[in-house]
CSV table of C-alpha atoms in Angstrom, one decimal:
chain,number,residue,atom,x,y,z
A,12,UNK,CA,89.3,181.6,143.1
A,13,UNK,CA,89.1,178.4,140.7
A,14,UNK,CA,87.8,175.8,142.6
A,15,UNK,CA,85.2,174.4,140.1
A,16,UNK,CA,88.2,172.5,138.9
A,17,UNK,CA,90.1,170.0,140.8
A,18,UNK,CA,93.1,169.0,140.6
A,19,UNK,CA,93.9,165.8,141.5
A,20,UNK,CA,98.4,165.4,141.0
A,21,UNK,CA,99.8,162.0,141.4
A,22,UNK,CA,103.2,161.6,143.0
A,23,UNK,CA,103.9,163.0,146.0
A,24,UNK,CA,108.1,163.4,145.5
A,25,UNK,CA,109.9,166.7,144.9
A,26,UNK,CA,107.5,167.1,141.6
A,27,UNK,CA,104.4,166.1,142.8
A,28,UNK,CA,104.6,168.4,145.7
A,29,UNK,CA,105.3,171.0,144.4
A,30,UNK,CA,102.9,171.7,141.9
A,31,UNK,CA,100.0,170.9,144.7
A,32,UNK,CA,101.4,173.9,146.4
A,33,UNK,CA,101.5,176.1,143.1
A,34,UNK,CA,97.4,174.5,142.4
A,35,UNK,CA,96.8,176.2,146.0
A,36,UNK,CA,98.1,179.0,145.4
A,37,UNK,CA,96.4,179.5,142.1
A,38,UNK,CA,92.9,178.9,144.1
A,39,UNK,CA,92.0,175.5,142.8
A,40,UNK,CA,90.1,172.6,144.7
A,41,UNK,CA,93.8,170.2,145.0
A,42,UNK,CA,94.2,166.7,146.0
A,43,UNK,CA,97.6,164.6,146.4
A,44,UNK,CA,97.7,161.3,145.9
A,45,UNK,CA,100.3,158.4,146.2
A,46,UNK,CA,100.8,155.0,146.0
A,47,UNK,CA,103.8,154.6,148.5
A,48,UNK,CA,105.3,156.5,151.2
A,49,UNK,CA,106.0,160.9,151.1
A,50,UNK,CA,108.8,161.8,152.8
A,51,UNK,CA,108.1,163.6,155.8
A,52,UNK,CA,109.8,167.1,154.2
A,53,UNK,CA,107.2,167.0,151.4
A,54,UNK,CA,104.5,165.7,153.9
A,55,UNK,CA,104.9,169.2,156.3
A,56,UNK,CA,104.9,171.1,153.1
A,57,UNK,CA,101.4,169.9,152.4
A,58,UNK,CA,99.9,170.8,155.3
A,59,UNK,CA,101.3,174.3,156.1
A,60,UNK,CA,99.7,175.2,152.4
A,61,UNK,CA,96.7,172.6,153.8
A,62,UNK,CA,96.9,170.1,150.8
A,63,UNK,CA,94.8,167.1,151.6
A,64,UNK,CA,96.7,163.5,150.8
A,65,UNK,CA,97.0,159.7,150.7
A,66,UNK,CA,99.5,157.5,150.5
A,67,UNK,CA,99.6,154.0,150.5
A,68,UNK,CA,97.3,153.8,148.1
A,69,UNK,CA,94.9,155.5,145.9
A,70,UNK,CA,91.7,156.8,146.5
A,71,UNK,CA,90.3,155.9,142.6
A,72,UNK,CA,87.1,157.9,142.9
A,73,UNK,CA,88.1,161.2,144.2
A,74,UNK,CA,90.5,160.8,141.7
A,75,UNK,CA,88.4,160.2,138.5
A,76,UNK,CA,86.1,162.6,139.3
A,77,UNK,CA,89.6,165.2,138.6
A,78,UNK,CA,89.3,168.1,135.6
A,79,UNK,CA,93.0,167.7,135.2
A,80,UNK,CA,95.9,165.0,136.4
A,81,UNK,CA,99.3,166.6,137.1
A,82,UNK,CA,101.3,163.1,137.0
A,83,UNK,CA,104.5,163.1,138.0
A,84,UNK,CA,107.5,161.6,135.5
A,85,UNK,CA,108.4,158.5,137.4
A,86,UNK,CA,104.4,157.2,137.3
A,87,UNK,CA,104.6,155.2,133.8
A,88,UNK,CA,101.6,155.3,131.5
A,89,UNK,CA,100.9,151.9,131.9
A,90,UNK,CA,100.2,152.0,135.5
A,91,UNK,CA,96.9,150.7,136.6
A,92,UNK,CA,95.4,154.4,138.1
A,93,UNK,CA,97.0,155.8,134.9
A,94,UNK,CA,95.2,153.8,132.6
A,95,UNK,CA,91.5,154.5,134.3
A,96,UNK,CA,92.5,158.0,134.6
A,97,UNK,CA,93.0,157.7,130.2
A,98,UNK,CA,89.9,156.1,129.7
A,99,UNK,CA,87.2,158.4,131.5
A,100,UNK,CA,90.1,161.3,128.8
A,101,UNK,CA,90.9,163.5,132.0
A,102,UNK,CA,93.7,165.1,130.5
A,103,UNK,CA,97.7,164.4,132.3
A,104,UNK,CA,99.9,167.1,132.4
A,105,UNK,CA,103.3,167.4,134.0
A,106,UNK,CA,104.9,169.7,136.8
A,107,UNK,CA,106.4,171.8,134.0
A,108,UNK,CA,103.3,172.3,131.9
A,109,UNK,CA,101.4,173.3,134.4
A,110,UNK,CA,103.8,175.9,136.1
A,111,UNK,CA,104.4,177.6,132.7
A,112,UNK,CA,101.2,178.5,132.4
A,113,UNK,CA,101.9,180.6,135.3
A,114,UNK,CA,105.5,182.9,134.5
A,115,UNK,CA,104.3,185.2,134.1
A,116,UNK,CA,107.7,187.3,132.3
A,117,UNK,CA,110.2,184.9,133.8
A,118,UNK,CA,112.0,183.3,130.7
A,119,UNK,CA,113.2,179.5,130.7
A,120,UNK,CA,116.2,177.7,129.8
A,121,UNK,CA,115.3,173.8,129.3
A,122,UNK,CA,118.3,171.0,128.5
A,123,UNK,CA,117.5,167.8,127.9
A,124,UNK,CA,119.4,164.8,126.2
A,125,UNK,CA,120.1,161.1,127.2
A,126,UNK,CA,123.6,162.6,128.1
A,127,UNK,CA,125.4,165.5,129.4
A,128,UNK,CA,121.8,167.4,130.8
A,129,UNK,CA,122.6,167.0,134.6
A,130,UNK,CA,126.0,169.3,133.9
A,131,UNK,CA,125.1,171.7,131.5
A,132,UNK,CA,121.8,172.5,133.4
A,133,UNK,CA,124.1,172.8,137.0
A,134,UNK,CA,126.9,175.0,134.8
A,135,UNK,CA,124.4,177.6,133.6
A,136,UNK,CA,122.4,178.1,136.3
A,137,UNK,CA,126.3,178.6,137.7
A,138,UNK,CA,126.9,180.7,134.8
A,139,UNK,CA,123.8,182.6,135.5
A,140,UNK,CA,124.4,183.5,138.8
A,141,UNK,CA,128.3,183.9,138.9
A,142,UNK,CA,126.3,187.0,136.6
A,143,UNK,CA,124.0,188.4,139.4
A,144,UNK,CA,121.0,187.0,137.0
A,145,UNK,CA,117.8,186.4,138.8
A,146,UNK,CA,117.5,182.6,138.8
A,147,UNK,CA,115.9,179.3,139.7
A,148,UNK,CA,116.9,175.8,139.0
A,149,UNK,CA,114.6,173.3,138.9
A,150,UNK,CA,112.8,170.4,136.8
A,151,UNK,CA,115.0,166.9,137.1
A,152,UNK,CA,117.8,168.6,139.6
A,153,UNK,CA,117.5,171.2,141.7
A,154,UNK,CA,113.8,172.6,144.1
A,155,UNK,CA,110.6,171.6,142.3
A,156,UNK,CA,109.7,174.1,139.0
A,157,UNK,CA,106.7,174.1,140.3
A,158,UNK,CA,107.1,175.2,144.0
A,159,UNK,CA,110.4,177.5,143.0
A,160,UNK,CA,107.2,179.8,140.7
A,161,UNK,CA,104.7,178.9,143.7
A,162,UNK,CA,106.9,180.4,146.2
A,163,UNK,CA,109.7,183.1,144.1
A,164,UNK,CA,109.7,185.7,141.6
A,165,UNK,CA,112.8,184.5,139.4
A,166,UNK,CA,113.4,186.3,135.7
A,167,UNK,CA,114.9,183.1,134.3
A,168,UNK,CA,114.1,179.5,135.0
A,169,UNK,CA,116.8,176.9,133.9
A,170,UNK,CA,115.1,173.2,133.8
A,171,UNK,CA,117.0,169.8,133.5
A,172,UNK,CA,113.9,167.6,131.5
A,173,UNK,CA,114.0,164.4,130.8
A,174,UNK,CA,111.8,162.8,128.3
A,175,UNK,CA,108.8,161.6,131.0
A,176,UNK,CA,108.6,165.5,131.6
A,177,UNK,CA,108.6,166.2,128.4
A,178,UNK,CA,105.7,163.9,126.8
A,179,UNK,CA,103.4,165.9,129.3
A,180,UNK,CA,104.2,169.1,128.1
A,181,UNK,CA,102.0,170.9,125.5
A,182,UNK,CA,101.6,174.2,125.4
A,183,UNK,CA,104.3,174.8,127.9
A,184,UNK,CA,107.7,177.2,125.1
A,185,UNK,CA,111.4,177.0,126.1
A,186,UNK,CA,112.6,180.4,125.6
A,187,UNK,CA,116.4,178.8,125.2
A,188,UNK,CA,116.1,175.0,124.3
A,189,UNK,CA,118.7,172.9,124.5
A,190,UNK,CA,119.1,169.2,123.1
A,191,UNK,CA,122.7,167.9,124.4
A,192,UNK,CA,122.4,164.7,122.3
A,193,UNK,CA,120.0,161.5,121.4
A,194,UNK,CA,120.8,158.2,121.5
A,195,UNK,CA,119.1,154.9,123.3
A,196,UNK,CA,117.8,155.0,127.1
A,197,UNK,CA,114.6,154.3,128.2
A,198,UNK,CA,112.8,152.3,125.8
A,199,UNK,CA,111.3,150.1,128.3
A,200,UNK,CA,109.1,153.2,128.1
A,201,UNK,CA,108.6,153.9,125.2
A,202,UNK,CA,107.8,150.2,123.6
A,203,UNK,CA,111.4,149.7,122.4
A,204,UNK,CA,111.0,152.1,120.0
A,205,UNK,CA,113.6,154.3,119.4
A,206,UNK,CA,112.1,157.0,117.4
A,207,UNK,CA,109.3,157.2,119.7
A,208,UNK,CA,112.1,157.9,122.0
A,209,UNK,CA,113.2,160.6,119.8
A,210,UNK,CA,110.0,162.3,118.9
A,211,UNK,CA,109.8,161.8,123.2
A,212,UNK,CA,112.6,164.5,123.0
A,213,UNK,CA,111.9,166.9,119.5
A,214,UNK,CA,109.6,168.0,121.5
A,215,UNK,CA,112.3,170.4,123.4
A,216,UNK,CA,112.1,172.7,120.1
A,217,UNK,CA,107.7,172.8,120.4
A,218,UNK,CA,106.0,176.8,120.5
A,219,UNK,CA,109.3,177.8,120.3
A,220,UNK,CA,109.1,181.8,118.0
A,221,UNK,CA,111.1,183.5,115.8
A,222,UNK,CA,112.9,184.9,118.9
A,223,UNK,CA,113.7,181.9,120.9
A,224,UNK,CA,116.8,179.7,120.7
A,225,UNK,CA,117.6,176.4,119.7
A,226,UNK,CA,120.9,174.8,120.6
A,227,UNK,CA,121.6,171.3,119.5
A,228,UNK,CA,124.4,168.9,118.5
A,229,UNK,CA,126.4,169.6,115.2
A,230,UNK,CA,127.6,166.4,116.0
A,231,UNK,CA,124.9,164.0,116.8
A,232,UNK,CA,123.0,162.1,113.8
A,233,UNK,CA,120.1,161.3,114.9
A,234,UNK,CA,119.5,165.2,115.8
A,235,UNK,CA,120.4,166.0,112.0
A,236,UNK,CA,118.3,163.3,110.9
A,237,UNK,CA,115.2,164.7,112.4
A,238,UNK,CA,116.2,168.3,111.3
A,239,UNK,CA,114.4,168.9,108.1
A,240,UNK,CA,111.8,167.3,109.0
A,241,UNK,CA,110.8,170.2,111.5
A,242,UNK,CA,109.2,173.4,110.1
A,243,UNK,CA,111.8,175.2,112.7
A,244,UNK,CA,111.6,179.5,112.8
A,245,UNK,CA,114.0,180.4,115.9
A,246,UNK,CA,116.8,180.9,116.0
A,247,UNK,CA,119.6,177.8,115.7
A,248,UNK,CA,122.8,177.9,117.5
A,249,UNK,CA,124.5,174.2,116.5
A,250,UNK,CA,127.7,172.7,118.5
A,251,UNK,CA,130.1,170.1,117.2
A,252,UNK,CA,133.5,168.9,117.4
A,253,UNK,CA,133.5,166.6,114.5
A,254,UNK,CA,131.9,168.1,112.4
A,255,UNK,CA,131.7,172.2,110.7
A,256,UNK,CA,128.6,173.8,111.4
A,257,UNK,CA,127.9,177.2,110.9
A,258,UNK,CA,124.8,179.1,111.8
A,259,UNK,CA,124.0,183.0,110.5
A,260,UNK,CA,122.6,183.2,114.6
A,261,UNK,CA,125.9,182.2,116.1
A,262,UNK,CA,127.6,178.7,117.1
A,263,UNK,CA,130.6,176.6,119.0
A,264,UNK,CA,133.4,175.1,118.0
A,265,UNK,CA,136.0,172.8,119.1
A,266,UNK,CA,139.4,172.5,117.6
A,267,UNK,CA,142.8,172.0,119.2
A,268,UNK,CA,141.7,171.7,122.8
A,269,UNK,CA,140.2,175.0,122.7
A,270,UNK,CA,136.9,176.2,121.3
A,271,UNK,CA,134.9,179.0,120.1
A,272,UNK,CA,131.6,180.4,120.7
A,273,UNK,CA,130.1,183.1,119.5
A,274,UNK,CA,125.9,184.4,119.4
A,275,UNK,CA,124.8,187.7,117.2
A,276,UNK,CA,128.4,188.9,116.9
A,277,UNK,CA,129.3,188.1,121.3
A,278,UNK,CA,132.0,186.1,121.6
A,279,UNK,CA,134.7,184.3,123.4
A,280,UNK,CA,137.5,181.2,123.7
A,281,UNK,CA,137.5,178.7,126.0
A,282,UNK,CA,141.2,176.8,126.5
A,283,UNK,CA,139.5,174.0,128.3
A,284,UNK,CA,142.5,172.9,129.6
A,285,UNK,CA,142.1,175.5,131.9
A,286,UNK,CA,138.7,173.6,133.1
A,287,UNK,CA,138.1,171.2,135.8
A,288,UNK,CA,135.7,169.4,133.7
A,289,UNK,CA,137.7,167.5,131.2
A,290,UNK,CA,137.2,164.5,128.1
A,291,UNK,CA,135.3,165.6,124.9
A,292,UNK,CA,131.7,164.9,126.9
A,293,UNK,CA,132.8,167.8,129.2
A,294,UNK,CA,133.0,169.6,126.1
A,295,UNK,CA,130.1,169.6,124.2
A,296,UNK,CA,128.3,170.4,127.8
A,297,UNK,CA,130.6,173.6,128.6
A,298,UNK,CA,129.7,174.9,124.5
A,299,UNK,CA,126.3,174.0,124.9
A,300,UNK,CA,125.8,176.1,128.3
A,301,UNK,CA,128.2,179.4,126.5
A,302,UNK,CA,126.0,179.8,123.9
A,303,UNK,CA,122.7,179.0,125.8
A,304,UNK,CA,124.1,181.9,128.3
A,305,UNK,CA,125.1,184.7,126.1
A,306,UNK,CA,122.1,183.8,124.4
A,307,UNK,CA,120.2,185.1,127.9
A,308,UNK,CA,122.3,188.2,127.3
A,309,UNK,CA,125.7,187.2,130.3
A,310,UNK,CA,128.5,189.1,129.2
A,311,UNK,CA,131.3,187.0,127.7
A,312,UNK,CA,133.7,187.8,130.3
A,313,UNK,CA,131.7,186.9,133.5
A,314,UNK,CA,130.9,183.3,131.2
A,315,UNK,CA,134.6,182.4,131.1
A,316,UNK,CA,135.4,182.6,134.7
A,317,UNK,CA,132.2,181.5,136.0
A,318,UNK,CA,133.7,178.2,133.3
A,319,UNK,CA,136.9,178.2,134.7
A,320,UNK,CA,135.7,177.5,138.3
A,321,UNK,CA,133.4,174.8,137.7
A,322,UNK,CA,133.7,171.7,139.2
A,323,UNK,CA,132.1,168.7,138.4
A,324,UNK,CA,128.8,167.1,139.4
A,325,UNK,CA,128.4,164.6,141.5
A,326,UNK,CA,128.2,160.4,140.5
A,327,UNK,CA,129.7,162.0,136.5
A,328,UNK,CA,133.1,160.9,136.5
A,329,UNK,CA,134.1,162.1,140.1
A,330,UNK,CA,137.0,160.7,141.4
A,331,UNK,CA,137.0,159.7,144.3
A,332,UNK,CA,140.1,158.5,146.0
A,333,UNK,CA,143.4,157.2,144.5
A,334,UNK,CA,145.9,154.6,147.3
A,335,UNK,CA,148.7,152.3,146.3
A,336,UNK,CA,148.0,153.6,142.6
A,337,UNK,CA,144.9,152.8,141.9
A,338,UNK,CA,142.2,155.8,140.5
A,339,UNK,CA,138.8,155.1,142.3
A,340,UNK,CA,136.2,156.9,139.9
A,341,UNK,CA,131.9,157.5,140.3
A,342,UNK,CA,130.4,157.2,137.1
A,343,UNK,CA,127.4,156.2,139.2
A,344,UNK,CA,124.7,158.3,136.5
A,345,UNK,CA,126.1,156.2,133.9
A,346,UNK,CA,123.0,154.8,133.4
A,347,UNK,CA,123.1,154.0,129.6
A,348,UNK,CA,125.3,153.1,126.6
A,349,UNK,CA,126.0,156.2,125.1
A,350,UNK,CA,127.0,157.5,129.2
A,351,UNK,CA,129.5,154.8,129.7
A,352,UNK,CA,130.9,155.6,126.2
A,353,UNK,CA,132.0,159.3,127.2
A,354,UNK,CA,133.4,157.5,130.4
A,355,UNK,CA,135.0,154.5,128.8
A,356,UNK,CA,136.5,157.3,126.1
A,357,UNK,CA,137.8,159.5,127.9
A,358,UNK,CA,139.8,157.2,130.2
A,359,UNK,CA,143.7,156.6,129.7
A,360,UNK,CA,144.2,154.0,132.7
A,361,UNK,CA,143.8,150.0,132.3
A,362,UNK,CA,141.0,149.7,133.6
A,363,UNK,CA,138.6,147.6,136.4
A,364,UNK,CA,135.5,148.5,134.9
A,365,UNK,CA,132.3,147.7,137.1
A,366,UNK,CA,128.7,147.2,135.0
A,367,UNK,CA,125.2,146.0,135.7
A,368,UNK,CA,121.9,147.0,137.5
A,369,UNK,CA,119.0,146.6,135.9
A,370,UNK,CA,118.9,146.7,131.7
A,371,UNK,CA,117.3,149.2,129.5
A,372,UNK,CA,117.1,147.2,126.6
A,373,UNK,CA,120.4,148.0,126.1
A,374,UNK,CA,123.0,147.9,123.3
A,375,UNK,CA,126.3,147.3,124.4
A,376,UNK,CA,127.9,147.1,120.7
A,377,UNK,CA,129.2,150.4,121.1
A,378,UNK,CA,131.4,150.0,124.3
A,379,UNK,CA,133.6,146.8,122.7
A,380,UNK,CA,136.0,148.1,121.5
A,381,UNK,CA,137.0,151.0,123.8
A,382,UNK,CA,137.0,147.7,126.1
A,383,UNK,CA,138.8,145.7,124.3
A,384,UNK,CA,141.7,148.8,124.1
A,385,UNK,CA,140.6,149.6,128.0
A,386,UNK,CA,138.9,147.2,129.8
A,387,UNK,CA,140.9,144.4,131.3
A,388,UNK,CA,138.5,142.7,134.1
A,389,UNK,CA,134.4,143.9,133.9
A,390,UNK,CA,132.7,143.0,137.7
A,391,UNK,CA,129.4,143.1,136.4
A,392,UNK,CA,127.2,143.8,139.8
A,393,UNK,CA,123.4,143.3,139.3
A,394,UNK,CA,120.7,140.7,140.5
A,395,UNK,CA,121.2,139.6,136.3
A,396,UNK,CA,123.8,139.4,134.8
A,397,UNK,CA,123.4,137.5,132.0
A,398,UNK,CA,123.4,140.2,129.3
A,399,UNK,CA,126.5,141.6,130.6
A,400,UNK,CA,128.3,138.6,130.7
A,401,UNK,CA,127.3,136.9,127.1
A,402,UNK,CA,127.8,141.0,124.9
A,403,UNK,CA,132.0,140.8,126.7
A,404,UNK,CA,132.7,137.4,126.1
A,405,UNK,CA,135.8,137.3,124.3
A,406,UNK,CA,135.6,141.7,124.2
A,407,UNK,CA,137.4,141.2,128.3
A,408,UNK,CA,140.2,139.0,129.0
A,409,UNK,CA,137.8,138.4,133.0
A,410,UNK,CA,134.5,138.8,133.6
A,411,UNK,CA,133.7,138.3,137.3
A,412,UNK,CA,130.4,138.7,138.3
A,413,UNK,CA,127.6,139.4,141.6
A,414,UNK,CA,124.5,139.4,142.8
A,415,UNK,CA,125.6,141.5,145.4
A,416,UNK,CA,127.2,145.2,146.1
A,417,UNK,CA,130.4,144.0,148.8
A,418,UNK,CA,131.3,140.5,146.8
A,419,UNK,CA,131.7,143.1,143.3
A,420,UNK,CA,133.8,145.4,145.5
A,421,UNK,CA,136.2,143.5,146.6
A,422,UNK,CA,136.5,141.5,143.5
A,423,UNK,CA,137.2,144.4,141.7
A,424,UNK,CA,140.1,145.9,145.0
A,425,UNK,CA,141.1,142.3,144.2
A,426,UNK,CA,141.7,143.2,140.5
A,427,UNK,CA,143.3,146.8,140.6
A,428,UNK,CA,147.1,147.0,139.9
A,429,UNK,CA,149.4,150.2,140.0
A,430,UNK,CA,148.2,152.8,137.7
A,431,UNK,CA,144.8,151.6,136.9
A,432,UNK,CA,141.1,153.3,137.6
A,433,UNK,CA,138.5,151.4,139.1
A,434,UNK,CA,135.5,152.7,137.1
A,435,UNK,CA,131.7,152.5,138.4
A,436,UNK,CA,130.0,153.2,135.2
A,437,UNK,CA,127.0,151.0,134.8
A,438,UNK,CA,124.7,151.1,131.8
A,439,UNK,CA,122.1,150.0,133.6
A,440,UNK,CA,119.7,151.1,136.3
A,441,UNK,CA,119.6,151.2,139.9
A,442,UNK,CA,116.5,149.9,140.9
A,443,UNK,CA,117.4,145.9,140.9
A,444,UNK,CA,120.2,146.7,144.5
A,445,UNK,CA,119.7,150.3,145.4
A,446,UNK,CA,116.5,152.9,145.7
A,447,UNK,CA,118.9,155.5,142.9
A,448,UNK,CA,121.8,155.9,141.4
A,449,UNK,CA,122.7,158.4,143.9
A,450,UNK,CA,122.2,156.0,146.5
A,451,UNK,CA,124.7,153.3,144.9
A,452,UNK,CA,127.0,156.6,143.8
A,453,UNK,CA,126.8,156.8,147.6
A,454,UNK,CA,127.8,153.3,148.2
A,455,UNK,CA,130.9,152.8,145.8
A,456,UNK,CA,132.4,156.1,147.8
A,457,UNK,CA,131.7,155.4,151.2
A,458,UNK,CA,132.8,152.4,150.5
A,459,UNK,CA,136.1,153.1,148.7
A,460,UNK,CA,136.5,155.4,151.9
A,461,UNK,CA,135.7,153.0,154.1
A,462,UNK,CA,138.2,150.0,152.6
A,463,UNK,CA,140.5,151.7,150.6
């Protein structure tokens, strides 16, 4: 038993309850505290494992007596309780760091990047599961990583990691690390300094050994600029569509709608036209997933079958309905400029574009050329649309602004003509009008089904 060590878990969401249960299973004195309300299903599991918890506020004295604090990724460093914990010199780690201590012989595939994480992670998980491997899905999607470690006995963990999760990871090691891209995002959490955010993403490579694999975009200039600054000893597997890259360990390259991926003498060729997911961004996702699963030892023929059977991720360029010649597309997961760039890049129809929400320090310049060529109406949907209106004035012929969902949707329907697409691709966080990007996407889909 580890009763001399007091673990406090901050946050009672999917990350927090899993961490608390794992700490309990390992015999620690554990306490979970959430400033808000804990969902009933998580409370039920905490009670089942006899984990003491509180909600609706923090008992400071009890929290500040901790030996170590596991902080949920959604809680910012500037939160008063976190500031006090730091002032006391109490170590603060993430769920990933904590659960990583109890992996045994299990191995990890970890995926990060500003965009493409969820599709790539889902694809890797599907390929490995289809191949009959004993694999769990966790991190930003799926079950809590810590809960899976506490209650399962897996050989592989496929983990989607946000920059916030990486920030709390120190000794954790990815056996296969995937870095999709680095573009400005969440700068409000990084003192509006892009380099701070870059440093966070590059933590995916920390602690890697010579027999580990680092998979990254050879087309991403930010990553290329970072690589010479690191003393990498692991095997490198770049993927690209624009830059000729090669590596002794293997690589993937897209040309004329097909890509070839190879790792250590094993390779396969993939015809993107046979996949259900389209566009350049999905080609990158498929290349990264193919390299990761080849590196994990999956048979090339099995990978090919899974790639062709994979269907799109919800809220990411998800076709909802076509009615009267107008296609409605839910891309609510596009919460930053780079995600929207890929969305606009893949569009072949004239567009009514719905954007807006909580701005994260966005620079909209990269979107203007596509907007000029493809968007005839921009519908701004947020409590403060001033920046969007200013940035796209003179770029998009028609700009309409609404501080509510219903007004924005009605305006989009009115503006759409036969042959158009209505694209919800916000470039912003959802928290001004919605609980989450999923909630925003669900509202969009329900409205379209009901009103179109």
